[in-house]
mmCIF file of C-alpha atoms and ligand atoms in Angstrom:
data_model
loop_
_atom_site.group_PDB
_atom_site.id
_atom_site.type_symbol
_atom_site.label_atom_id
_atom_site.label_comp_id
_atom_site.label_asym_id
_atom_site.label_seq_id
_atom_site.Cartn_x
_atom_site.Cartn_y
_atom_site.Cartn_z
ATOM 1 C CA UNK A 181 65.785 -1.226 28.962
ATOM 2 C CA UNK A 182 64.975 -4.966 29.278
ATOM 3 C CA UNK A 183 65.128 -7.704 26.802
ATOM 4 C CA UNK A 184 62.395 -10.140 27.723
ATOM 5 C CA UNK A 185 62.609 -13.957 27.356
ATOM 6 C CA UNK A 186 60.510 -15.211 24.465
ATOM 7 C CA UNK A 187 58.214 -18.213 25.272
ATOM 8 C CA UNK A 188 58.729 -21.118 22.847
ATOM 9 C CA UNK A 189 56.110 -23.374 21.478
ATOM 10 C CA UNK A 190 54.970 -25.832 24.094
ATOM 11 C CA UNK A 191 54.784 -23.153 26.790
ATOM 12 C CA UNK A 192 51.184 -22.910 27.805
ATOM 13 C CA UNK A 193 51.047 -19.139 27.766
ATOM 14 C CA UNK A 194 51.141 -19.273 23.986
ATOM 15 C CA UNK A 195 47.916 -21.362 23.956
ATOM 16 C CA UNK A 196 45.903 -18.956 26.368
ATOM 17 C CA UNK A 197 43.464 -16.513 25.079
ATOM 18 C CA UNK A 198 44.908 -13.133 26.186
ATOM 19 C CA UNK A 199 42.768 -10.577 28.153
ATOM 20 C CA UNK A 200 41.877 -7.050 27.089
ATOM 21 C CA UNK A 201 43.855 -4.276 28.630
ATOM 22 C CA UNK A 202 41.349 -1.636 30.149
ATOM 23 C CA UNK A 203 41.429 1.433 28.093
ATOM 24 C CA UNK A 204 42.241 3.609 31.082
ATOM 25 C CA UNK A 205 45.343 1.430 31.710
ATOM 26 C CA UNK A 206 46.953 1.864 28.289
ATOM 27 C CA UNK A 207 49.031 4.861 29.511
ATOM 28 C CA UNK A 208 49.725 3.299 32.838
ATOM 29 C CA UNK A 209 53.389 2.804 33.902
ATOM 30 C CA UNK A 210 53.034 -0.959 33.698
ATOM 31 C CA UNK A 211 51.864 -0.936 30.203
ATOM 32 C CA UNK A 212 54.323 1.787 29.007
ATOM 33 C CA UNK A 213 57.022 -0.485 30.562
ATOM 34 C CA UNK A 214 55.828 -3.599 28.783
ATOM 35 C CA UNK A 215 55.649 -1.795 25.451
ATOM 36 C CA UNK A 216 59.127 -0.551 25.934
ATOM 37 C CA UNK A 217 60.460 -3.907 27.005
ATOM 38 C CA UNK A 218 58.761 -5.665 23.983
ATOM 39 C CA UNK A 219 60.304 -2.994 21.683
ATOM 40 C CA UNK A 220 63.712 -3.910 23.184
ATOM 41 C CA UNK A 221 62.966 -7.628 22.674
ATOM 42 C CA UNK A 222 61.670 -7.498 19.165
ATOM 43 C CA UNK A 223 64.698 -5.272 18.111
ATOM 44 C CA UNK A 224 67.067 -7.707 19.758
ATOM 45 C CA UNK A 225 65.614 -10.662 17.776
ATOM 46 C CA UNK A 226 65.227 -8.549 14.597
ATOM 47 C CA UNK A 227 61.458 -9.514 14.277
ATOM 48 C CA UNK A 228 58.714 -7.686 12.418
ATOM 49 C CA UNK A 229 56.184 -8.202 15.170
ATOM 50 C CA UNK A 230 55.711 -9.547 18.671
ATOM 51 C CA UNK A 231 52.714 -10.192 20.669
ATOM 52 C CA UNK A 232 52.589 -9.935 24.566
ATOM 53 C CA UNK A 233 51.949 -13.608 25.204
ATOM 54 C CA UNK A 234 55.217 -14.357 23.626
ATOM 55 C CA UNK A 235 56.852 -12.523 26.440
ATOM 56 C CA UNK A 236 54.748 -14.255 29.192
ATOM 57 C CA UNK A 237 52.014 -11.435 29.349
ATOM 58 C CA UNK A 238 48.576 -12.710 28.672
ATOM 59 C CA UNK A 239 47.249 -9.322 27.525
ATOM 60 C CA UNK A 240 45.991 -8.129 24.142
ATOM 61 C CA UNK A 241 48.913 -6.155 22.987
ATOM 62 C CA UNK A 242 51.058 -6.645 19.861
ATOM 63 C CA UNK A 243 53.798 -4.623 18.190
ATOM 64 C CA UNK A 244 54.271 -4.654 14.500
ATOM 65 C CA UNK A 245 56.579 -2.887 12.016
ATOM 66 C CA UNK A 246 55.109 -2.213 8.572
ATOM 67 C CA UNK A 247 57.831 0.236 7.574
ATOM 68 C CA UNK A 248 61.406 0.232 8.738
ATOM 69 C CA UNK A 249 61.479 4.065 8.671
ATOM 70 C CA UNK A 250 58.433 4.460 10.714
ATOM 71 C CA UNK A 251 59.475 1.698 13.100
ATOM 72 C CA UNK A 252 57.136 -0.367 15.397
ATOM 73 C CA UNK A 253 53.582 0.473 16.394
ATOM 74 C CA UNK A 254 51.648 -0.909 19.367
ATOM 75 C CA UNK A 255 48.170 -2.058 18.873
ATOM 76 C CA UNK A 256 45.994 -2.706 22.108
ATOM 77 C CA UNK A 257 42.909 -4.878 22.083
ATOM 78 C CA UNK A 258 42.921 -5.216 18.257
ATOM 79 C CA UNK A 259 39.893 -6.661 16.489
ATOM 80 C CA UNK A 260 40.830 -7.950 13.104
ATOM 81 C CA UNK A 261 38.308 -8.871 10.328
ATOM 82 C CA UNK A 262 38.951 -10.103 6.727
ATOM 83 C CA UNK A 263 37.602 -7.761 4.148
ATOM 84 C CA UNK A 264 37.879 -10.111 1.167
ATOM 85 C CA UNK A 265 37.334 -13.796 0.196
ATOM 86 C CA UNK A 266 40.627 -13.667 -1.654
ATOM 87 C CA UNK A 267 43.543 -15.331 -0.035
ATOM 88 C CA UNK A 268 47.392 -15.482 -0.516
ATOM 89 C CA UNK A 269 50.192 -17.858 0.646
ATOM 90 C CA UNK A 270 53.026 -16.420 2.464
ATOM 91 C CA UNK A 271 56.112 -18.117 4.073
ATOM 92 C CA UNK A 272 55.906 -17.469 7.812
ATOM 93 C CA UNK A 273 58.235 -17.748 10.772
ATOM 94 C CA UNK A 274 57.706 -16.890 14.527
ATOM 95 C CA UNK A 275 60.006 -16.167 17.396
ATOM 96 C CA UNK A 276 58.146 -18.681 19.448
ATOM 97 C CA UNK A 277 58.875 -21.413 16.816
ATOM 98 C CA UNK A 278 62.552 -20.855 16.171
ATOM 99 C CA UNK A 279 64.355 -22.014 13.030
ATOM 100 C CA UNK A 280 61.200 -23.129 11.121
ATOM 101 C CA UNK A 281 59.523 -21.643 8.152
ATOM 102 C CA UNK A 282 56.336 -22.772 6.590
ATOM 103 C CA UNK A 283 53.623 -21.548 4.038
ATOM 104 C CA UNK A 284 50.317 -20.165 5.439
ATOM 105 C CA UNK A 285 47.263 -19.224 3.375
ATOM 106 C CA UNK A 286 45.454 -16.136 4.791
ATOM 107 C CA UNK A 287 42.830 -13.654 3.687
ATOM 108 C CA UNK A 288 44.734 -11.049 1.713
ATOM 109 C CA UNK A 289 43.185 -7.921 3.076
ATOM 110 C CA UNK A 290 41.879 -7.036 6.688
ATOM 111 C CA UNK A 291 40.249 -4.345 8.752
ATOM 112 C CA UNK A 292 41.859 -3.565 12.086
ATOM 113 C CA UNK A 293 40.282 -1.703 14.996
ATOM 114 C CA UNK A 294 42.422 -1.127 17.993
ATOM 115 C CA UNK A 295 43.926 1.352 20.388
ATOM 116 C CA UNK A 296 47.391 2.824 19.962
ATOM 117 C CA UNK A 297 50.016 3.352 22.696
ATOM 118 C CA UNK A 298 48.453 6.813 23.525
ATOM 119 C CA UNK A 299 44.970 5.206 24.007
ATOM 120 C CA UNK A 300 43.706 6.657 20.768
ATOM 121 C CA UNK A 301 41.155 4.409 18.978
ATOM 122 C CA UNK A 302 41.841 3.681 15.315
ATOM 123 C CA UNK A 303 40.528 1.809 12.186
ATOM 124 C CA UNK A 304 43.126 0.703 9.575
ATOM 125 C CA UNK A 305 42.828 -1.307 6.342
ATOM 126 C CA UNK A 306 45.753 -3.470 5.385
ATOM 127 C CA UNK A 307 46.458 -5.694 2.550
ATOM 128 C CA UNK A 308 49.235 -8.016 1.335
ATOM 129 C CA UNK A 309 52.261 -8.631 3.623
ATOM 130 C CA UNK A 310 51.037 -6.093 5.988
ATOM 131 C CA UNK A 311 47.834 -8.005 6.428
ATOM 132 C CA UNK A 312 49.722 -11.205 6.978
ATOM 133 C CA UNK A 313 51.812 -9.715 9.781
ATOM 134 C CA UNK A 314 48.733 -8.338 11.440
ATOM 135 C CA UNK A 315 46.929 -11.663 11.289
ATOM 136 C CA UNK A 316 49.939 -13.581 12.539
ATOM 137 C CA UNK A 317 50.408 -11.222 15.567
ATOM 138 C CA UNK A 318 46.677 -11.103 16.370
ATOM 139 C CA UNK A 319 46.495 -14.874 16.193
ATOM 140 C CA UNK A 320 48.845 -15.015 19.158
ATOM 141 C CA UNK A 321 46.319 -13.166 21.238
ATOM 142 C CA UNK A 322 43.936 -16.086 20.864
ATOM 143 C CA UNK A 323 46.513 -18.690 21.553
ATOM 144 C CA UNK A 324 46.912 -19.603 17.798
ATOM 145 C CA UNK A 325 50.314 -20.250 16.243
ATOM 146 C CA UNK A 326 51.102 -20.117 12.430
ATOM 147 C CA UNK A 327 51.892 -23.872 12.577
ATOM 148 C CA UNK A 328 48.177 -24.517 13.281
ATOM 149 C CA UNK A 329 47.435 -23.013 9.968
ATOM 150 C CA UNK A 330 50.593 -24.079 7.950
ATOM 151 C CA UNK A 331 50.697 -26.371 4.872
ATOM 152 C CA UNK A 332 52.608 -28.940 6.781
ATOM 153 C CA UNK A 333 54.302 -30.182 3.573
ATOM 154 C CA UNK A 334 56.075 -26.830 3.237
ATOM 155 C CA UNK A 335 57.482 -26.796 6.816
ATOM 156 C CA UNK A 336 61.193 -26.325 6.668
ATOM 157 C CA UNK A 337 64.130 -25.815 9.040
ATOM 158 C CA UNK A 338 65.509 -22.362 8.404
ATOM 159 C CA UNK A 339 68.799 -23.617 7.020
ATOM 160 C CA UNK A 340 67.163 -25.887 4.549
ATOM 161 C CA UNK A 341 64.483 -23.286 3.579
ATOM 162 C CA UNK A 342 67.386 -20.927 2.640
ATOM 163 C CA UNK A 343 69.271 -23.558 0.751
ATOM 164 C CA UNK A 344 66.246 -24.904 -1.257
ATOM 165 C CA UNK A 345 63.812 -22.131 -1.595
ATOM 166 C CA UNK A 346 64.520 -19.313 -4.158
ATOM 167 C CA UNK A 347 62.257 -16.683 -2.573
ATOM 168 C CA UNK A 348 63.080 -15.557 0.909
ATOM 169 C CA UNK A 349 60.547 -12.725 1.067
ATOM 170 C CA UNK A 350 58.547 -14.262 3.765
ATOM 171 C CA UNK A 351 57.606 -13.223 7.232
ATOM 172 C CA UNK A 352 61.172 -13.249 8.710
ATOM 173 C CA UNK A 353 60.132 -12.894 12.413
ATOM 174 C CA UNK A 354 63.565 -14.040 13.520
ATOM 175 C CA UNK A 355 66.955 -14.700 12.266
HETATM 176 NI NI1 NI B 61 54.751 -15.244 15.920
#
């Protein structure tokens, strides 16, 4: 088990476009180890998602949790496409941008195509908060942070966000 160091905004790794993982490498010891270490890391930070570039690995791998009971799933080489013109606004946070929250408008439904940790290809349709988490994490693979898309007037420090904002049902990627 290893808890990895999380890169913070300003670290160039967060701005690079991550490279695909060759399909035949998905079950290799290196990738299995990285997924395992990322699971330890995201659990330690109490996040709902983590992208490999956030732990200094420039590869197209994200972990996401859509259901506490089911735990995390790994997506490798995800391709995400909006399936609606409708958008919704969600309060987001990011382990790489500690102690900040802000509102981001994103498409409210997406189609995802990716490989799971066993190398199985899949297609999923997500909406609502799940779609937000998926888009936030996949953005990391293209060097995009939520602060690039945030409504800057809503940016808050976490302490002030909790003090002045009624709703806290946002993307609580870190505590
Ligand atoms: Ni993030």
